[in-house]
mmCIF file of C-alpha atoms in Angstrom:
data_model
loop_
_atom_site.group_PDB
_atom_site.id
_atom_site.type_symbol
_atom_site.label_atom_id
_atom_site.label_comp_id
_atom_site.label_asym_id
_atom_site.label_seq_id
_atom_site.Cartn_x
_atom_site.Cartn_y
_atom_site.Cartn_z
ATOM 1 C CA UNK A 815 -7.913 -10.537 -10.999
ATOM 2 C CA UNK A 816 -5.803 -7.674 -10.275
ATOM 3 C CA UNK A 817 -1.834 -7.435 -10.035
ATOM 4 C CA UNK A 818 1.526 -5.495 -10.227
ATOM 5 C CA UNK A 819 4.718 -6.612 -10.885
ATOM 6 C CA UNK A 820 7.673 -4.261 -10.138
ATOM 7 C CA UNK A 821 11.046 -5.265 -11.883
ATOM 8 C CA UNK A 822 14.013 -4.517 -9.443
ATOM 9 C CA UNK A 823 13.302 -4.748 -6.250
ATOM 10 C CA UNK A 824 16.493 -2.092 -5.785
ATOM 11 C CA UNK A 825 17.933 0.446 -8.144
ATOM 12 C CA UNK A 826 20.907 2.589 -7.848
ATOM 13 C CA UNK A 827 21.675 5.455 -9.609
ATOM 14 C CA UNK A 828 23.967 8.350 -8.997
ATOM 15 C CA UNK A 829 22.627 12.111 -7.998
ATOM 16 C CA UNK A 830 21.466 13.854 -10.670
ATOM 17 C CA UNK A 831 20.885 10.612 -12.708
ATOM 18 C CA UNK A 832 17.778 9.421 -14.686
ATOM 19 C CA UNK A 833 15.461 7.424 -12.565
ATOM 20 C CA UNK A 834 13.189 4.557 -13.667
ATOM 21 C CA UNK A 835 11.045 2.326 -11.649
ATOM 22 C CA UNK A 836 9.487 -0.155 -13.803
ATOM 23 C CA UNK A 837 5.783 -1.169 -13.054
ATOM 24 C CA UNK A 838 3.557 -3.886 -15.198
ATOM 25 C CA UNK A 839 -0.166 -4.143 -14.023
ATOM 26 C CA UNK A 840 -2.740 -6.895 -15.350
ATOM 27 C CA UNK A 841 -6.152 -5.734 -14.845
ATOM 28 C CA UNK A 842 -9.335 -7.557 -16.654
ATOM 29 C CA UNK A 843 -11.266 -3.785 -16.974
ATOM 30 C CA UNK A 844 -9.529 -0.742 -17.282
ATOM 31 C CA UNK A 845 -7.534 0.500 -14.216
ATOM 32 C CA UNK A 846 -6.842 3.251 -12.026
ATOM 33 C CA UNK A 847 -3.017 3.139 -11.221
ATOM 34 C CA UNK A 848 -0.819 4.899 -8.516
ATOM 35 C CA UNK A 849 2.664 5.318 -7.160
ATOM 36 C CA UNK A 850 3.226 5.609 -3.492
ATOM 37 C CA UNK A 851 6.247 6.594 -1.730
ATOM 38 C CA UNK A 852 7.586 5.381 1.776
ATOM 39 C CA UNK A 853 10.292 7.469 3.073
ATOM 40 C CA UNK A 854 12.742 6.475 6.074
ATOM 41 C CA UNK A 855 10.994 5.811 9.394
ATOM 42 C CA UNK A 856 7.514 7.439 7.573
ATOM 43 C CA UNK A 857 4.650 6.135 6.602
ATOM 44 C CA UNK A 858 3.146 5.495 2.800
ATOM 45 C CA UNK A 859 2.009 8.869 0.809
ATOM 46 C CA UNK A 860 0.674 9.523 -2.908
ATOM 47 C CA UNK A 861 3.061 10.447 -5.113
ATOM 48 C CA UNK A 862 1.216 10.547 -7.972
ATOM 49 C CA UNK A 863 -2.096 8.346 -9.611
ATOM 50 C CA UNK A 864 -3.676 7.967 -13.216
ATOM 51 C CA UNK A 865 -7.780 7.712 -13.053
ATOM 52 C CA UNK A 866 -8.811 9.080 -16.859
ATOM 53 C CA UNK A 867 -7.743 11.509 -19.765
ATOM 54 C CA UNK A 868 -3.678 12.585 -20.125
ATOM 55 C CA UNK A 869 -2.070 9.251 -19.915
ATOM 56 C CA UNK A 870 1.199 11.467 -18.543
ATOM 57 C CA UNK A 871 0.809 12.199 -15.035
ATOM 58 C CA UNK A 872 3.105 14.649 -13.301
ATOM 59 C CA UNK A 873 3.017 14.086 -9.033
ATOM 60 C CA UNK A 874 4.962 15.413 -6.247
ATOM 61 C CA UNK A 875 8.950 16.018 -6.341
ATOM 62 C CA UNK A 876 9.588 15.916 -9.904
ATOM 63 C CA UNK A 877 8.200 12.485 -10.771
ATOM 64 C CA UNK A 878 6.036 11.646 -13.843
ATOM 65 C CA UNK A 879 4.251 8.224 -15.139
ATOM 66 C CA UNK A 880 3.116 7.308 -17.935
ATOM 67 C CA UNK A 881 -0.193 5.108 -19.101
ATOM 68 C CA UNK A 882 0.525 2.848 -21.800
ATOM 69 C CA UNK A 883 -2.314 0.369 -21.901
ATOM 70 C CA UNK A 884 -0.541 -1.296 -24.879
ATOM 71 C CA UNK A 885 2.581 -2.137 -22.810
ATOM 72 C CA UNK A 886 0.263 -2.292 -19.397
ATOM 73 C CA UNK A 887 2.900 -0.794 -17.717
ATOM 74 C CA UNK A 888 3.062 2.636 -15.526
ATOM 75 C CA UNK A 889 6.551 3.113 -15.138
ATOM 76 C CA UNK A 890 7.760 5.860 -13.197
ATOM 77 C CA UNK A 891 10.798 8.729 -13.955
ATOM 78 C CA UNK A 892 12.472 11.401 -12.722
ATOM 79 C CA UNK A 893 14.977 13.299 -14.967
ATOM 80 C CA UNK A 894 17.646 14.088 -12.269
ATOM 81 C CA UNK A 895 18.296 12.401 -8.921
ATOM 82 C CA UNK A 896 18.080 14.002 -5.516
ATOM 83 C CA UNK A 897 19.636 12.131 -2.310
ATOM 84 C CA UNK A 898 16.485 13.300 -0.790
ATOM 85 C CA UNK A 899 14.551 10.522 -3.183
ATOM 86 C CA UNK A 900 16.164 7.490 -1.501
ATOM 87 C CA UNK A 901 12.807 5.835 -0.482
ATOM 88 C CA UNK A 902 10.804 2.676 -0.840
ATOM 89 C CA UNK A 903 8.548 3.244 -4.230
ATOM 90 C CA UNK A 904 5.071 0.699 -4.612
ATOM 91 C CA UNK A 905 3.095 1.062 -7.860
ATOM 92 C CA UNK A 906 -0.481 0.391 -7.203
ATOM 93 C CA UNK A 907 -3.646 -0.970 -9.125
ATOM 94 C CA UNK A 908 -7.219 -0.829 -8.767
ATOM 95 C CA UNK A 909 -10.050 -1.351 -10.964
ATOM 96 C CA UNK A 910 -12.737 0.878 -11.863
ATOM 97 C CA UNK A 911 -15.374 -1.000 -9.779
ATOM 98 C CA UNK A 912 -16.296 1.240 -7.380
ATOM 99 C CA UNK A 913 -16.244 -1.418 -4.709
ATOM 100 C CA UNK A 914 -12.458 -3.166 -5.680
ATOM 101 C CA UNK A 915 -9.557 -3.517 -3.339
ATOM 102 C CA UNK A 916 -6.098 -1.564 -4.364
ATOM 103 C CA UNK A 917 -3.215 -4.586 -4.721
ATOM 104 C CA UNK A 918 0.566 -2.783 -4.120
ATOM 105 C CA UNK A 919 3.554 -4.329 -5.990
ATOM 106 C CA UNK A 920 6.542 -5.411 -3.667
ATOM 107 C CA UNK A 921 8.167 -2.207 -3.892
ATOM 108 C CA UNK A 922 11.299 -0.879 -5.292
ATOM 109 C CA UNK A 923 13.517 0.400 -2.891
ATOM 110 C CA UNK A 924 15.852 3.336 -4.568
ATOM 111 C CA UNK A 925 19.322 4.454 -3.651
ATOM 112 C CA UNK A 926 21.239 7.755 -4.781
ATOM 113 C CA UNK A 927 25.108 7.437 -5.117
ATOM 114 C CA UNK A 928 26.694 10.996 -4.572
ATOM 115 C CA UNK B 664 -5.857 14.962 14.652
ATOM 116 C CA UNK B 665 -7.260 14.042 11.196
ATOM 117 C CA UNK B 666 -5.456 11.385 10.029
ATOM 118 C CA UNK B 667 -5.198 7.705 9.882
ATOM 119 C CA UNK B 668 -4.301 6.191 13.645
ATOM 120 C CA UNK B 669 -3.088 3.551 14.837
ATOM 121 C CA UNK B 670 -2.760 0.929 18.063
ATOM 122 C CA UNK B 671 -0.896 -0.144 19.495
ATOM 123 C CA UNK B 672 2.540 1.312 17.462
ATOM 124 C CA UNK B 673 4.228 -2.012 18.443
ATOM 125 C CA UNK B 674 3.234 -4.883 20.146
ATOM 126 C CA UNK B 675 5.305 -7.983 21.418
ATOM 127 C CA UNK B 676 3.884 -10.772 22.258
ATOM 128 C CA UNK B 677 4.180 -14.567 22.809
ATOM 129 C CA UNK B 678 3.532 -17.116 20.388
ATOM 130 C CA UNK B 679 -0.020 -18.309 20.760
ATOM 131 C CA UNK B 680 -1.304 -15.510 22.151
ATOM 132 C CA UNK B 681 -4.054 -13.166 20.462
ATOM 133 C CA UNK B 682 -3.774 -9.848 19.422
ATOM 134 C CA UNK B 683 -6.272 -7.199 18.441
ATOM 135 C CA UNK B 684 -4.946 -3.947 16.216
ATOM 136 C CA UNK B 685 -7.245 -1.301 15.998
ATOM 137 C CA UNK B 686 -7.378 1.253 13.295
ATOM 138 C CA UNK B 687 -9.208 5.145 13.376
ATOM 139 C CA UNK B 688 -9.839 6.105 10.226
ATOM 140 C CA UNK B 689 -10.281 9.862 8.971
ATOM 141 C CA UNK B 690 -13.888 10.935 9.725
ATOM 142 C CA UNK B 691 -15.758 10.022 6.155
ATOM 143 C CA UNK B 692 -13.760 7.849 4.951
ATOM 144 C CA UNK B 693 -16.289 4.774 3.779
ATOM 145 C CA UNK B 694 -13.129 2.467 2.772
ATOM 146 C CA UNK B 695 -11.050 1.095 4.721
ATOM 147 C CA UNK B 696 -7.939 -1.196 4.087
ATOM 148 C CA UNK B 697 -5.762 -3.622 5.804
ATOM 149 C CA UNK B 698 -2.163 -4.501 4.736
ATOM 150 C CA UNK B 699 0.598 -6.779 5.966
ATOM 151 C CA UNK B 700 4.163 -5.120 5.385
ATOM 152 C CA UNK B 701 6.651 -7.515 6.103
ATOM 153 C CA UNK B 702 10.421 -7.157 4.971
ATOM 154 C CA UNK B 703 11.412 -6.963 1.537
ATOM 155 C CA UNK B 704 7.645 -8.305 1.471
ATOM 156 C CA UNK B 705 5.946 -5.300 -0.251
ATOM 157 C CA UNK B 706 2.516 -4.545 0.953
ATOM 158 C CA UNK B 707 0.478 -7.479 1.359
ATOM 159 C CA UNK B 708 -3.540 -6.970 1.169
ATOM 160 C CA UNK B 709 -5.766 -8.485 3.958
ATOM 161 C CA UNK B 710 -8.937 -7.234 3.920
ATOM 162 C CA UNK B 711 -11.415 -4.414 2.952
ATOM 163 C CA UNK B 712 -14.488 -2.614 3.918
ATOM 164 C CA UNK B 713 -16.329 -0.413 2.240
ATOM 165 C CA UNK B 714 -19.171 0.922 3.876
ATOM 166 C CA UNK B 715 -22.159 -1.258 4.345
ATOM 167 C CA UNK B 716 -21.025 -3.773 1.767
ATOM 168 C CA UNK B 717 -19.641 -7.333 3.313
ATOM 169 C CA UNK B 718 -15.959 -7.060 2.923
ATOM 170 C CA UNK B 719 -13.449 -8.463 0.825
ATOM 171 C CA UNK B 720 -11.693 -11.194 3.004
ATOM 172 C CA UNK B 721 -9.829 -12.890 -0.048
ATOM 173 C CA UNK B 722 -7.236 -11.315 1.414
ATOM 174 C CA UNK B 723 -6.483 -12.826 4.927
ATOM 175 C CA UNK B 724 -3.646 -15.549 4.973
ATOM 176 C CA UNK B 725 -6.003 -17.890 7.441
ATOM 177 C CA UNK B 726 -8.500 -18.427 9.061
ATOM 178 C CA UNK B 727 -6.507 -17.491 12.577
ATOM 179 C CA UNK B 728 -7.299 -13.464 10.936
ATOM 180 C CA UNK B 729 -10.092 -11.919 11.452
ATOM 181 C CA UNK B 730 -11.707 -7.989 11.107
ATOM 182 C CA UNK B 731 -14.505 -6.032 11.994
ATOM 183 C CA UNK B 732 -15.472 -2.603 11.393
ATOM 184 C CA UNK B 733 -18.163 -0.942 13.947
ATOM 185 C CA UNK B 734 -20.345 1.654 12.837
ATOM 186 C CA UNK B 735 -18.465 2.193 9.346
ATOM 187 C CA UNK B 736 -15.683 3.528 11.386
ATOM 188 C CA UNK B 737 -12.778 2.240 13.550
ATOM 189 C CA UNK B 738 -11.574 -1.210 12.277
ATOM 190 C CA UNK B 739 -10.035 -4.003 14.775
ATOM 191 C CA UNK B 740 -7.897 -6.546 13.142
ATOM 192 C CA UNK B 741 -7.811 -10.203 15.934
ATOM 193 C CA UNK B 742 -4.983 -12.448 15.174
ATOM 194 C CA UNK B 743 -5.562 -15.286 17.069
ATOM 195 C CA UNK B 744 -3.007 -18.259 17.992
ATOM 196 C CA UNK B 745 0.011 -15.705 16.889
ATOM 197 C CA UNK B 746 2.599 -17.604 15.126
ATOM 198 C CA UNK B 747 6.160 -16.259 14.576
ATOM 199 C CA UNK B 748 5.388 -15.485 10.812
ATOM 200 C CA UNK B 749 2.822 -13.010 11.605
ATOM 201 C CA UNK B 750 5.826 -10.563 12.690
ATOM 202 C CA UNK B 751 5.030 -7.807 10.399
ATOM 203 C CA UNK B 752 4.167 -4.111 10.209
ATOM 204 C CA UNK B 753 -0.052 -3.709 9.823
ATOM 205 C CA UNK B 754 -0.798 -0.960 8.007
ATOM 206 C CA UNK B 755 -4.357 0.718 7.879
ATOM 207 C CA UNK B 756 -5.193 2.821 5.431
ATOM 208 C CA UNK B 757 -8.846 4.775 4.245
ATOM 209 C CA UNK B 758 -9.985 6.491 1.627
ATOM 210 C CA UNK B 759 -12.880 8.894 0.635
ATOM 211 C CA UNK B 760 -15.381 6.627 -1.019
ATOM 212 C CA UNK B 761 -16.249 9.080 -3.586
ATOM 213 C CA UNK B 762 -12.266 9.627 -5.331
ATOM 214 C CA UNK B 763 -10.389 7.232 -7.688
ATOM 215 C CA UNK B 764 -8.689 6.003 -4.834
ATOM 216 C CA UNK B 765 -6.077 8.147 -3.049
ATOM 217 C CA UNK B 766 -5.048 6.141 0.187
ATOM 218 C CA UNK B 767 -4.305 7.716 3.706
ATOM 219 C CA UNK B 768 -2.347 5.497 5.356
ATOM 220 C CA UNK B 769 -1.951 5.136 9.184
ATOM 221 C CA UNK B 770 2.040 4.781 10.851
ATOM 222 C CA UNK B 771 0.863 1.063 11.590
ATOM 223 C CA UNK B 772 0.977 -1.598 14.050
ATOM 224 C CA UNK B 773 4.837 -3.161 14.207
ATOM 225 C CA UNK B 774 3.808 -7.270 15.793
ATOM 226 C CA UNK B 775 7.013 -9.296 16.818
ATOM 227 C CA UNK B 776 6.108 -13.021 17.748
ATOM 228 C CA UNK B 777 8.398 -14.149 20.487
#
């Protein structure tokens, strides 16, 4: 069985901060992992997703995850804060079946401090 | 337009009545997901189709839930005897049967249970 547990379910950091969003997966066969972002009064989009190969992916607006099947986790970072992040964040997990349902975490919801 | 829709955007109705939310995926998408957004509640699965295959039900919180999806293409979601706990956003999403999973989510279905 497939799930994700996000750690925080807010984080504050000031503009031009480091953020982190934690994520922890457990997955019996290998996964396929995302991030999803849910601005203000819009509706979920990809930010970025890890299928095979470079364990570092790099997605939309600056943000980066990293793989680490040791860890199972897929935490996700952004070197410098923009007010313009402020937004609900859900990691995702899916396994490789080709027929396998994508389970969300319960979302970390991120505010930027000016 | 081309992407995920959704309706009703919001429906209010009375405890104990049924609903039905119906979901238009983008043309060629085989999958097809159902989620239950509820707040601070993350993204709760309900249910998924993927083409021909029976669907994944393990999903739906009882058995007052029910989906069906006609032709491999627009989805209706019944919720029958509406209780005051089923006041959530539902969220339809699809997804080209062919990738690693990117989902196109829908602006979804806002219930309130009176």
């Amino acid at each position: 069985a497939q799930s994700v547990t996000q750690l925080g379910s807010h984080v504050s950091v000031s503009e031009g901060a480091l953020v982190l969003l934690r994520c922890n997966y457990s997955s019996s066969v290998p996964p396929y992992l995302f991030w999803y972002v849910q601005y203000p009064n819009q509706g979920l989009q990809l930010l970025l997703k890890y299928t095979t190969g470079a364990t570092l992916v790099k997605g939309i607006n600056g943000f980066e995850a990293e793989f680490k099947k040791s860890e199972t986790s897929f935490h996700l970072t952004k070197p410098s804060a923009h007010m313009s992040d402020a937004a609900e964040y859900f990691c995702a997990v899916r396994s490789y079946s080709s027929a396998s349902k994508i389970i969300f975490g319960s979302g970390t919801r991120l505010s930027i401090r000016p | 337009g081309a992407g995920v829709s959704q309706s009703p955007s919001n429906k209010v109705t009375e405890k104990g009545k049924d609903v039905e939310l119906r979901c238009d995926p983008i043309s060629g998408h085989t999958a097809l997901y159902w989620y239950r957004q509820s707040l601070g509640q993350g993204l709760e699965f309900l249910i998924y189709f993927q083409g021909n295959s029976a669907p994944d039900k393990s999903g739906l919180p009882s058995d007052r839930f029910s989906a069906e999806r006609t032709g491999g293409s627009v989805s209706t979601l019944t919720i029958q005897r509406t209780q005051q706990e089923d006041s959530a956003v539902y969220l339809c999403a699809s997804r080209d049967g062919t990738s690693p999973g990117e989902l196109f989510f829908g602006e979804g279905s806002r219930l309130t249970v009176l």
